[in-house]
mmCIF file of C-alpha atoms and ligand atoms in Angstrom:
data_model
loop_
_atom_site.group_PDB
_atom_site.id
_atom_site.type_symbol
_atom_site.label_atom_id
_atom_site.label_comp_id
_atom_site.label_asym_id
_atom_site.label_seq_id
_atom_site.Cartn_x
_atom_site.Cartn_y
_atom_site.Cartn_z
ATOM 1 C CA MET A 793 71.931 88.509 99.578
ATOM 2 C CA ARG A 794 70.636 87.522 102.986
ATOM 3 C CA ARG A 795 70.898 84.704 105.488
ATOM 4 C CA ILE A 796 67.716 82.887 106.381
ATOM 5 C CA ASN A 797 66.710 80.056 108.620
ATOM 6 C CA ILE A 798 66.175 76.849 106.630
ATOM 7 C CA ASN A 799 62.648 76.680 108.046
ATOM 8 C CA ASN A 800 61.839 79.895 106.193
ATOM 9 C CA ALA A 801 63.226 78.624 102.878
ATOM 10 C CA LEU A 802 60.657 78.315 100.112
ATOM 11 C CA PRO A 803 60.683 76.657 96.690
ATOM 12 C CA GLY A 804 61.555 79.248 94.050
ATOM 13 C CA MET A 805 64.148 81.070 96.174
ATOM 14 C CA GLU A 806 67.595 81.506 94.605
ATOM 15 C CA LEU A 807 70.560 80.070 96.509
ATOM 16 C CA ALA A 808 73.286 82.701 96.963
ATOM 17 C CA LYS A 809 76.181 80.526 98.158
ATOM 18 C CA THR A 810 77.354 77.070 97.154
ATOM 19 C CA ILE A 811 76.714 74.388 99.784
ATOM 20 C CA TYR A 812 79.278 71.641 100.404
ATOM 21 C CA GLY A 813 78.789 68.213 101.987
ATOM 22 C CA SER A 814 80.844 66.215 104.456
ATOM 23 C CA ASN A 815 83.368 65.139 101.809
ATOM 24 C CA PHE A 816 83.608 68.639 100.416
ATOM 25 C CA GLU A 817 81.437 67.619 97.490
ATOM 26 C CA VAL A 818 79.124 70.269 96.039
ATOM 27 C CA LEU A 819 75.571 69.635 97.245
ATOM 28 C CA LEU A 820 73.971 72.666 95.632
ATOM 29 C CA ASN A 821 75.602 75.358 93.555
ATOM 30 C CA LYS A 822 74.947 79.030 94.053
ATOM 31 C CA GLY A 823 72.318 80.278 91.619
ATOM 32 C CA VAL A 824 70.231 77.113 91.963
ATOM 33 C CA ILE A 825 66.503 77.705 92.371
ATOM 34 C CA LEU A 826 65.345 75.869 95.474
ATOM 35 C CA GLU A 827 62.866 73.042 95.147
ATOM 36 C CA HIS A 828 60.936 71.379 97.905
ATOM 37 C CA ARG A 829 63.154 68.266 97.782
ATOM 38 C CA TYR A 830 66.372 70.339 98.040
ATOM 39 C CA ILE A 831 65.061 72.043 101.156
ATOM 40 C CA THR A 832 64.139 68.685 102.709
ATOM 41 C CA GLN A 833 67.604 67.298 101.878
ATOM 42 C CA LEU A 834 69.376 70.289 103.375
ATOM 43 C CA LYS A 835 67.353 69.990 106.568
ATOM 44 C CA GLY A 836 68.122 66.274 106.712
ATOM 45 C CA ARG A 837 71.837 66.983 106.418
ATOM 46 C CA GLY A 838 71.805 69.481 109.275
ATOM 47 C CA PHE A 839 72.046 72.762 107.345
ATOM 48 C CA LEU A 840 70.117 75.206 109.477
ATOM 49 C CA LYS A 841 70.940 78.502 107.713
ATOM 50 C CA ILE A 842 71.325 79.281 104.041
ATOM 51 C CA TYR A 843 71.950 82.375 101.925
ATOM 52 C CA ILE A 844 69.482 83.485 99.314
ATOM 53 C CA GLU A 845 69.296 86.227 96.745
ATOM 54 C CA ASP A 846 65.909 87.952 96.480
ATOM 55 C CA LYS A 847 64.188 91.235 95.730
ATOM 56 C CA GLU A 848 64.192 92.364 99.380
ATOM 57 C CA SER A 849 67.938 91.852 99.715
ATOM 58 C CA GLU A 850 68.787 93.352 96.327
ATOM 59 C CA ASN A 851 72.147 95.176 96.342
ATOM 60 C CA ILE A 852 73.069 93.816 99.768
ATOM 61 C CA VAL A 853 76.530 92.430 99.165
ATOM 62 C CA ILE A 854 78.478 90.230 101.561
ATOM 63 C CA ASN A 855 82.086 90.413 100.474
ATOM 64 C CA ASP A 856 83.997 87.267 101.272
ATOM 65 C CA PRO A 857 87.487 88.416 102.319
ATOM 66 C CA ILE A 858 88.998 85.668 100.179
ATOM 67 C CA SER A 859 88.243 84.589 96.626
ATOM 68 C CA ASP A 860 86.235 81.420 95.975
ATOM 69 C CA LYS A 861 89.310 79.897 94.348
ATOM 70 C CA ILE A 862 91.570 80.292 97.395
ATOM 71 C CA ARG A 863 88.801 79.373 99.856
ATOM 72 C CA ILE A 864 87.982 76.184 97.971
ATOM 73 C CA MET A 865 91.631 75.240 97.591
ATOM 74 C CA ALA A 866 92.382 75.724 101.304
ATOM 75 C CA THR A 867 89.212 73.945 102.438
ATOM 76 C CA LYS A 868 89.882 71.003 100.170
ATOM 77 C CA ASN A 869 93.463 70.668 101.387
ATOM 78 C CA ILE A 870 92.426 70.872 105.049
ATOM 79 C CA PHE A 871 89.689 68.299 104.525
ATOM 80 C CA ASN A 872 92.066 65.921 102.743
ATOM 81 C CA THR A 873 94.887 66.480 105.248
ATOM 82 C CA TYR A 874 92.502 65.492 108.055
ATOM 83 C CA SER A 875 91.096 62.468 106.310
ATOM 84 C CA MET A 876 94.443 61.144 105.062
ATOM 85 C CA THR A 877 95.964 61.523 108.521
ATOM 86 C CA LYS A 878 93.010 59.693 109.975
ATOM 87 C CA SER A 879 93.485 56.828 107.553
ATOM 88 C CA ILE A 880 97.103 56.354 108.673
ATOM 89 C CA LEU A 881 95.902 56.128 112.269
ATOM 90 C CA GLU A 882 93.349 53.486 111.463
ATOM 91 C CA GLU A 883 96.133 51.285 110.184
ATOM 92 C CA ILE A 884 97.852 51.562 113.560
ATOM 93 C CA GLU A 885 94.645 50.797 115.459
ATOM 94 C CA ALA A 886 95.002 53.114 118.390
ATOM 95 C CA ASP A 887 92.490 53.368 121.194
ATOM 96 C CA ALA A 888 93.751 54.468 124.594
ATOM 97 C CA THR A 889 95.378 57.858 125.185
ATOM 98 C CA ASP A 890 98.908 56.548 125.693
ATOM 99 C CA ALA A 891 98.686 54.380 122.599
ATOM 100 C CA VAL A 892 97.490 57.341 120.516
ATOM 101 C CA MET A 893 100.350 59.493 121.799
ATOM 102 C CA ARG A 894 102.876 56.775 121.030
ATOM 103 C CA ASN A 895 101.468 56.279 117.552
ATOM 104 C CA ILE A 896 101.494 59.965 116.756
ATOM 105 C CA ASN A 897 105.116 60.148 117.825
ATOM 106 C CA THR A 898 106.378 57.280 115.712
ATOM 107 C CA SER A 899 108.626 58.377 112.863
ATOM 108 C CA LYS A 900 106.427 56.418 110.465
ATOM 109 C CA PHE A 901 103.362 58.439 111.439
ATOM 110 C CA LYS A 902 105.172 61.771 111.377
ATOM 111 C CA ARG A 903 106.686 60.997 108.010
ATOM 112 C CA SER A 904 103.326 59.997 106.551
ATOM 113 C CA PHE A 905 101.833 63.232 107.814
ATOM 114 C CA HIS A 906 104.726 65.315 106.540
ATOM 115 C CA ASP A 907 104.638 63.657 103.127
ATOM 116 C CA ASN A 908 100.863 63.914 102.805
ATOM 117 C CA PRO A 909 100.462 65.734 99.451
ATOM 118 C CA TYR A 910 97.438 67.686 100.687
ATOM 119 C CA PHE A 911 99.310 68.914 103.729
ATOM 120 C CA ARG A 912 102.189 70.017 101.491
ATOM 121 C CA LYS A 913 99.747 71.813 99.189
ATOM 122 C CA LEU A 914 98.116 73.469 102.172
ATOM 123 C CA CYS A 915 101.527 74.791 103.261
ATOM 124 C CA GLU A 916 102.320 75.962 99.715
ATOM 125 C CA ASN A 917 99.056 77.880 99.512
ATOM 126 C CA ILE A 918 99.492 79.754 102.780
ATOM 127 C CA GLY A 919 101.236 82.615 100.924
ATOM 128 C CA PRO A 920 98.383 83.337 98.486
ATOM 129 C CA PHE A 921 95.820 82.959 101.310
ATOM 130 C CA VAL A 922 97.598 85.525 103.496
ATOM 131 C CA ASP A 923 98.208 87.824 100.497
ATOM 132 C CA GLU A 924 94.506 88.010 99.698
ATOM 133 C CA LEU A 925 93.642 88.893 103.277
ATOM 134 C CA LEU A 926 96.217 91.674 103.362
ATOM 135 C CA ASN A 927 93.841 93.712 101.191
ATOM 136 C CA GLN A 928 90.972 93.403 103.696
ATOM 137 C CA GLU A 929 90.104 95.468 106.742
ATOM 138 C CA VAL A 930 86.997 94.032 108.373
ATOM 139 C CA LEU A 931 84.760 91.014 108.156
ATOM 140 C CA SER A 932 81.520 92.153 106.581
ATOM 141 C CA GLY A 933 79.382 89.068 107.029
ATOM 142 C CA LEU A 934 79.374 85.459 108.062
ATOM 143 C CA HIS A 935 80.716 83.152 105.430
ATOM 144 C CA SER A 936 80.701 79.409 105.072
ATOM 145 C CA ILE A 937 77.513 77.436 105.372
ATOM 146 C CA LYS A 938 78.104 74.890 108.052
ATOM 147 C CA SER A 939 76.431 71.638 108.938
ATOM 148 C CA PHE A 940 77.432 69.102 111.587
ATOM 149 C CA ASP A 941 79.321 67.194 108.904
ATOM 150 C CA ASN A 942 81.448 69.901 107.359
ATOM 151 C CA TYR A 943 81.946 71.874 110.585
ATOM 152 C CA LEU A 944 85.546 70.984 111.259
ATOM 153 C CA PHE A 945 87.038 72.182 107.997
ATOM 154 C CA GLU A 946 84.716 75.140 107.375
ATOM 155 C CA HIS A 947 85.348 76.277 110.966
ATOM 156 C CA SER A 948 89.115 76.055 110.451
ATOM 157 C CA ILE A 949 88.924 78.379 107.451
ATOM 158 C CA ASP A 950 86.559 80.923 109.012
ATOM 159 C CA ALA A 951 88.548 81.054 112.251
ATOM 160 C CA ALA A 952 91.782 81.484 110.259
ATOM 161 C CA ILE A 953 90.322 84.393 108.288
ATOM 162 C CA MET A 954 89.241 86.142 111.476
ATOM 163 C CA ALA A 955 92.584 85.506 113.186
ATOM 164 C CA LEU A 956 94.497 86.821 110.165
ATOM 165 C CA LEU A 957 92.429 89.995 109.988
ATOM 166 C CA MET A 958 93.259 90.583 113.646
ATOM 167 C CA GLY A 959 96.942 89.897 113.003
ATOM 168 C CA LYS A 960 96.906 92.289 110.089
ATOM 169 C CA ARG A 961 95.244 95.023 112.168
ATOM 170 C CA LEU A 962 98.047 94.561 114.723
ATOM 171 C CA ASN A 963 100.660 94.973 111.987
ATOM 172 C CA LEU A 964 102.180 91.560 112.653
ATOM 173 C CA SER A 965 104.839 90.502 110.166
ATOM 174 C CA VAL A 966 103.863 88.375 107.166
ATOM 175 C CA GLU A 967 105.928 85.590 108.726
ATOM 176 C CA LYS A 968 103.756 85.630 111.838
ATOM 177 C CA LEU A 969 100.595 85.826 109.760
ATOM 178 C CA LYS A 970 101.665 82.659 107.974
ATOM 179 C CA GLN A 971 102.232 80.960 111.329
ATOM 180 C CA ILE A 972 98.741 82.016 112.385
ATOM 181 C CA ALA A 973 97.248 80.696 109.160
ATOM 182 C CA ILE A 974 98.750 77.211 109.309
ATOM 183 C CA GLY A 975 98.220 76.975 113.070
ATOM 184 C CA VAL A 976 94.531 77.875 112.871
ATOM 185 C CA PHE A 977 93.949 75.707 109.791
ATOM 186 C CA LEU A 978 95.137 72.740 111.852
ATOM 187 C CA HIS A 979 94.180 73.845 115.389
ATOM 188 C CA ASP A 980 91.553 71.117 115.797
ATOM 189 C CA ILE A 981 93.378 68.354 113.917
ATOM 190 C CA GLY A 982 93.667 66.491 117.227
ATOM 191 C CA TYR A 983 89.943 65.671 116.908
ATOM 192 C CA ILE A 984 90.768 63.013 114.342
ATOM 193 C CA PHE A 985 92.203 60.918 117.187
ATOM 194 C CA ILE A 986 89.009 61.124 119.219
ATOM 195 C CA ASP A 987 85.995 58.857 118.994
ATOM 196 C CA GLU A 988 83.523 60.390 116.532
ATOM 197 C CA ASN A 989 80.562 59.343 118.639
ATOM 198 C CA LEU A 990 81.893 61.563 121.378
ATOM 199 C CA ILE A 991 82.426 64.528 119.049
ATOM 200 C CA ASN A 992 78.926 64.207 117.617
ATOM 201 C CA LYS A 993 77.193 63.416 120.883
ATOM 202 C CA SER A 994 74.082 65.546 121.257
ATOM 203 C CA ASP A 995 73.625 64.970 125.020
ATOM 204 C CA LYS A 996 75.715 66.634 127.658
ATOM 205 C CA LEU A 997 79.156 65.056 127.981
ATOM 206 C CA THR A 998 80.128 63.334 131.215
ATOM 207 C CA GLN A 999 83.241 64.647 132.982
ATOM 208 C CA LEU A 1000 85.191 61.671 131.692
ATOM 209 C CA GLU A 1001 84.033 62.259 128.126
ATOM 210 C CA PHE A 1002 84.927 65.942 128.354
ATOM 211 C CA GLU A 1003 88.426 64.947 129.475
ATOM 212 C CA GLN A 1004 88.671 62.919 126.247
ATOM 213 C CA ILE A 1005 87.547 65.889 124.137
ATOM 214 C CA LYS A 1006 90.102 68.156 125.813
ATOM 215 C CA LEU A 1007 92.846 65.835 124.581
ATOM 216 C CA HIS A 1008 92.410 67.144 121.027
ATOM 217 C CA THR A 1009 94.738 69.986 122.035
ATOM 218 C CA ASN A 1010 97.483 67.623 123.259
ATOM 219 C CA TYR A 1011 97.129 65.318 120.268
ATOM 220 C CA GLY A 1012 97.248 68.233 117.824
ATOM 221 C CA TYR A 1013 100.417 69.546 119.448
ATOM 222 C CA GLU A 1014 102.102 66.144 119.497
ATOM 223 C CA LEU A 1015 101.403 65.753 115.807
ATOM 224 C CA LEU A 1016 102.523 69.213 114.718
ATOM 225 C CA LYS A 1017 105.362 70.078 117.087
ATOM 226 C CA ASP A 1018 108.274 68.709 115.104
ATOM 227 C CA ILE A 1019 106.993 69.186 111.586
ATOM 228 C CA GLU A 1020 109.544 71.667 110.237
ATOM 229 C CA THR A 1021 107.299 73.150 107.559
ATOM 230 C CA ILE A 1022 104.924 74.346 110.280
ATOM 231 C CA GLY A 1023 107.119 75.750 113.030
ATOM 232 C CA ALA A 1024 106.746 75.350 116.780
ATOM 233 C CA ALA A 1025 104.651 78.505 117.236
ATOM 234 C CA SER A 1026 101.911 77.171 114.954
ATOM 235 C CA ALA A 1027 101.891 73.895 116.860
ATOM 236 C CA HIS A 1028 101.276 75.938 120.018
ATOM 237 C CA ILE A 1029 98.060 77.263 118.466
ATOM 238 C CA ALA A 1030 96.759 73.691 118.496
ATOM 239 C CA TYR A 1031 98.049 73.290 122.049
ATOM 240 C CA GLN A 1032 96.848 76.582 123.550
ATOM 241 C CA HIS A 1033 93.657 77.660 121.777
ATOM 242 C CA HIS A 1034 91.456 76.578 124.711
ATOM 243 C CA GLU A 1035 93.649 78.222 127.356
ATOM 244 C CA ARG A 1036 92.200 81.329 129.020
ATOM 245 C CA GLN A 1037 93.690 84.491 130.535
ATOM 246 C CA ASP A 1038 92.724 83.563 134.111
ATOM 247 C CA GLY A 1039 94.230 80.097 133.920
ATOM 248 C CA ASN A 1040 90.871 78.325 133.747
ATOM 249 C CA GLY A 1041 91.344 76.923 130.260
ATOM 250 C CA TYR A 1042 92.872 73.626 129.176
ATOM 251 C CA PRO A 1043 94.981 71.513 128.808
ATOM 252 C CA ARG A 1044 97.651 73.118 131.001
ATOM 253 C CA GLY A 1045 95.841 76.027 132.681
ATOM 254 C CA LEU A 1046 98.260 78.578 131.186
ATOM 255 C CA ARG A 1047 97.598 82.242 131.903
ATOM 256 C CA GLY A 1048 97.733 85.375 129.779
ATOM 257 C CA THR A 1049 98.968 88.904 130.466
ATOM 258 C CA ASN A 1050 96.078 90.698 128.742
ATOM 259 C CA LYS A 1051 98.747 92.504 126.718
ATOM 260 C CA ILE A 1052 99.900 91.993 123.174
ATOM 261 C CA ASP A 1053 103.429 90.713 122.784
ATOM 262 C CA LYS A 1054 104.820 91.535 119.357
ATOM 263 C CA GLY A 1055 108.214 90.085 120.195
ATOM 264 C CA ASP A 1056 109.973 87.143 118.722
ATOM 265 C CA LEU A 1057 107.994 83.938 118.336
ATOM 266 C CA ILE A 1058 110.932 81.717 119.170
ATOM 267 C CA TYR A 1059 110.745 82.303 122.929
ATOM 268 C CA MET A 1060 108.118 80.160 124.657
ATOM 269 C CA ASP A 1061 107.302 80.992 128.239
ATOM 270 C CA GLU A 1062 106.192 77.734 129.794
ATOM 271 C CA GLU A 1063 103.563 79.429 131.947
ATOM 272 C CA LYS A 1064 102.102 81.989 129.555
ATOM 273 C CA MET A 1065 100.046 81.836 126.408
ATOM 274 C CA ILE A 1066 101.680 83.126 123.235
ATOM 275 C CA THR A 1067 99.974 86.023 121.462
ATOM 276 C CA ILE A 1068 99.190 84.159 118.244
ATOM 277 C CA ALA A 1069 97.454 81.444 120.275
ATOM 278 C CA GLU A 1070 95.484 84.134 122.133
ATOM 279 C CA ILE A 1071 94.349 85.488 118.770
ATOM 280 C CA ALA A 1072 93.359 81.955 117.733
ATOM 281 C CA ALA A 1073 91.480 81.470 121.022
ATOM 282 C CA ILE A 1074 89.178 84.410 120.254
ATOM 283 C CA ALA A 1075 88.612 83.499 116.592
ATOM 284 C CA ASP A 1076 87.978 79.854 117.510
ATOM 285 C CA TYR A 1077 85.525 80.738 120.274
ATOM 286 C CA TYR A 1078 83.484 83.213 118.220
ATOM 287 C CA ASP A 1079 83.256 80.952 115.191
ATOM 288 C CA ALA A 1080 82.323 77.922 117.303
ATOM 289 C CA CYS A 1081 79.591 79.980 119.020
ATOM 290 C CA ILE A 1082 77.950 81.042 115.747
ATOM 291 C CA SER A 1083 78.006 77.483 114.372
ATOM 292 C CA ASP A 1084 75.311 74.855 114.877
ATOM 293 C CA ARG A 1085 76.750 71.898 116.766
ATOM 294 C CA PRO A 1086 75.209 68.508 117.537
ATOM 295 C CA PHE A 1087 74.874 69.457 121.217
ATOM 296 C CA ARG A 1088 73.517 73.010 120.789
ATOM 297 C CA ALA A 1089 72.101 75.366 118.188
ATOM 298 C CA ALA A 1090 74.240 78.267 116.958
ATOM 299 C CA LEU A 1091 74.214 81.393 119.074
ATOM 300 C CA ARG A 1092 72.974 84.596 117.495
ATOM 301 C CA PRO A 1093 75.974 86.478 116.054
ATOM 302 C CA ASP A 1094 75.232 89.548 118.207
ATOM 303 C CA LEU A 1095 75.196 87.368 121.324
ATOM 304 C CA ALA A 1096 78.446 85.589 120.412
ATOM 305 C CA HIS A 1097 80.014 89.010 119.796
ATOM 306 C CA GLU A 1098 78.853 90.145 123.226
ATOM 307 C CA LEU A 1099 80.288 87.016 124.880
ATOM 308 C CA VAL A 1100 83.709 87.815 123.421
ATOM 309 C CA ARG A 1101 83.408 91.434 124.619
ATOM 310 C CA VAL A 1102 82.522 90.497 128.191
ATOM 311 C CA GLY A 1103 85.054 87.657 128.171
ATOM 312 C CA ALA A 1104 87.916 90.190 127.904
ATOM 313 C CA VAL A 1105 90.370 90.054 130.835
ATOM 314 C CA SER A 1106 89.128 86.801 132.395
ATOM 315 C CA GLN A 1107 88.937 84.648 129.275
ATOM 316 C CA PHE A 1108 90.425 86.538 126.375
ATOM 317 C CA ASN A 1109 93.370 88.914 126.062
ATOM 318 C CA LYS A 1110 91.884 92.374 126.656
ATOM 319 C CA GLU A 1111 93.961 94.140 124.003
ATOM 320 C CA LEU A 1112 93.102 91.492 121.448
ATOM 321 C CA VAL A 1113 89.391 91.731 122.232
ATOM 322 C CA ASP A 1114 89.626 95.476 121.469
ATOM 323 C CA CYS A 1115 91.136 94.510 118.116
ATOM 324 C CA PHE A 1116 88.407 91.892 117.485
ATOM 325 C CA LEU A 1117 85.697 94.489 118.117
ATOM 326 C CA GLN A 1118 87.146 96.674 115.369
ATOM 327 C CA ILE A 1119 87.112 93.844 112.849
ATOM 328 C CA VAL A 1120 84.064 91.715 113.500
ATOM 329 C CA PRO A 1121 80.700 93.485 113.312
ATOM 330 C CA LYS A 1122 78.099 92.765 115.964
ATOM 331 C CA TYR A 1123 75.452 92.457 113.246
ATOM 332 C CA PRO A 1124 76.981 90.885 110.128
ATOM 333 C CA ILE A 1125 75.718 92.012 106.709
ATOM 334 C CA GLY A 1126 72.847 89.892 105.407
ATOM 335 C CA CYS A 1127 71.582 88.853 108.855
ATOM 336 C CA GLU A 1128 67.924 89.347 109.643
ATOM 337 C CA VAL A 1129 67.360 91.643 112.601
ATOM 338 C CA MET A 1130 64.495 92.827 114.781
ATOM 339 C CA ILE A 1131 64.449 96.308 116.330
ATOM 340 C CA ILE A 1132 63.786 96.043 120.058
ATOM 341 C CA ASN A 1133 63.211 99.637 121.164
ATOM 342 C CA GLY A 1134 62.310 103.141 120.045
ATOM 343 C CA ARG A 1135 60.352 104.365 117.110
ATOM 344 C CA TYR A 1136 60.690 101.191 115.015
ATOM 345 C CA ARG A 1137 60.238 98.714 117.835
ATOM 346 C CA ASP A 1138 59.352 95.213 116.516
ATOM 347 C CA PHE A 1139 60.066 96.200 112.913
ATOM 348 C CA SER A 1140 62.352 93.688 111.206
ATOM 349 C CA GLY A 1141 64.698 93.693 108.262
ATOM 350 C CA ILE A 1142 68.212 92.887 107.057
ATOM 351 C CA VAL A 1143 71.628 94.360 107.867
ATOM 352 C CA ALA A 1144 72.371 96.173 104.611
ATOM 353 C CA SER A 1145 75.850 97.666 105.012
ATOM 354 C CA LEU A 1146 78.453 98.533 107.631
ATOM 355 C CA ASN A 1147 79.651 101.953 108.672
ATOM 356 C CA ARG A 1148 83.382 102.065 108.243
ATOM 357 C CA PHE A 1149 84.150 103.811 111.535
ATOM 358 C CA GLU A 1150 81.482 102.180 113.678
ATOM 359 C CA ILE A 1151 81.166 98.688 112.314
ATOM 360 C CA SER A 1152 78.683 97.612 114.968
ATOM 361 C CA LYS A 1153 76.226 100.374 114.014
ATOM 362 C CA PRO A 1154 75.215 99.365 110.514
ATOM 363 C CA LYS A 1155 72.569 100.491 108.056
ATOM 364 C CA VAL A 1156 69.484 98.313 108.286
ATOM 365 C CA ARG A 1157 66.879 97.774 105.583
ATOM 366 C CA LEU A 1158 63.482 97.458 107.245
ATOM 367 C CA LEU A 1159 61.054 95.139 105.470
ATOM 368 C CA TYR A 1160 58.290 94.378 107.986
ATOM 369 C CA ASP A 1161 56.413 96.529 110.476
ATOM 370 C CA ASN A 1162 55.541 95.726 114.081
ATOM 371 C CA ASN A 1163 52.577 93.640 112.903
ATOM 372 C CA LYS A 1164 54.896 91.566 110.682
ATOM 373 C CA LYS A 1165 53.266 93.151 107.633
ATOM 374 C CA LYS A 1166 55.416 93.797 104.572
ATOM 375 C CA ILE A 1167 56.204 97.489 104.136
ATOM 376 C CA MET A 1168 57.825 99.553 101.417
ATOM 377 C CA PRO A 1169 61.505 98.871 102.342
ATOM 378 C CA PHE A 1170 63.530 101.762 103.758
ATOM 379 C CA GLU A 1171 66.911 101.985 105.457
ATOM 380 C CA ILE A 1172 67.889 103.403 108.826
ATOM 381 C CA ASP A 1173 71.468 104.224 109.761
ATOM 382 C CA LEU A 1174 72.216 103.234 113.347
ATOM 383 C CA SER A 1175 75.375 105.342 113.454
ATOM 384 C CA ALA A 1176 73.413 108.507 112.689
ATOM 385 C CA ASP A 1177 70.399 107.636 114.767
ATOM 386 C CA SER A 1178 69.286 109.790 117.664
ATOM 387 C CA TYR A 1179 66.887 107.201 119.107
ATOM 388 C CA ASN A 1180 69.647 104.833 120.287
ATOM 389 C CA THR A 1181 67.989 102.059 118.356
ATOM 390 C CA GLU A 1182 68.873 98.585 119.550
ATOM 391 C CA MET A 1183 68.304 95.322 117.754
ATOM 392 C CA GLU A 1184 68.780 91.579 117.823
ATOM 393 C CA CYS A 1185 69.753 89.157 115.081
ATOM 394 C CA ILE A 1186 66.956 86.746 114.217
ATOM 395 C CA SER A 1187 68.819 84.584 111.695
HETATM 396 FE FE1 FE2 B 1940 89.521 73.145 119.749
HETATM 397 FE FE1 FE2 B 1941 88.107 75.060 116.995
#
């Protein structure tokens, strides 16, 4: 399996992952043979990358850390929780910030949210979701196929998976892992209270518009803070996931200590970020970076990985960044890469497998030479390579 740019998709290629639309409907099932019209439709809907199965990527396996069944169930429940909550708001007709806050805090609104069957199902399924991830160590590849339309719910799942793998690596209790899961699933729920035109705006936001966008953290917190089934710590993930270690984040400019606090979750220091929110901040940032958004194209995964690494101390909790680097590979399996130095300079190929102890030095299957001519494929192992080979992702 490999990930390709939609512009390189050709009729006859076999789709390797199911693609979902904005209402979580299946657009194309995995195994489908692409036709010209499918490719045009996918482009029209804003899908910029897809996964295909072909001869060149034979035996390259991207293991999803969760089963299709659990992923689909969680995604569906998140999608429906968001849309049902949005429909309650429309009945109240809120517009200005104060009015939204008041509406969110009415007992009618809170009750409707709490009694939302999809939200209840989402909470019930947290256990199985966390259980499946307890068997996983690292993230081998990138997972969902995102478009502008399905971004919010696919992003919530992918960020939750990453955050949980970090939590597991840190030996956090299952109770805390569950708090991370529900908190990250719903971390951006505040967006439902914000004008969609603003969220999908492709031009640069004005300062005033950015202030509106920032409010998704306050709205999310207001909605979640007294829902018993969630717990206050999870609500703080919605509140704090854009805060940064140096105090330059939003909405409150909280700071971090660059240390991991494994203590009790009940205590909330008013000035400091809580560890589970710091975990969420990293997972949210990385996943947002590698996703195509209306206002910018996705960053290359290796570049996004690098931004997290250099963001340690000032933006992200240093100890948690160290943990992230052990879990998320710089070059995910299935990504197309180009060698940029040494003996195989300008050769290109696909990340074939990860090395367990050095996940950012994978095995790469080279398919094209420096003249972009197809070659007899062969693999090089960057962890055992004396040339200090460097590369860049190209898909
Ligand atoms: Fe956010
Ligand atoms: Fe987010």
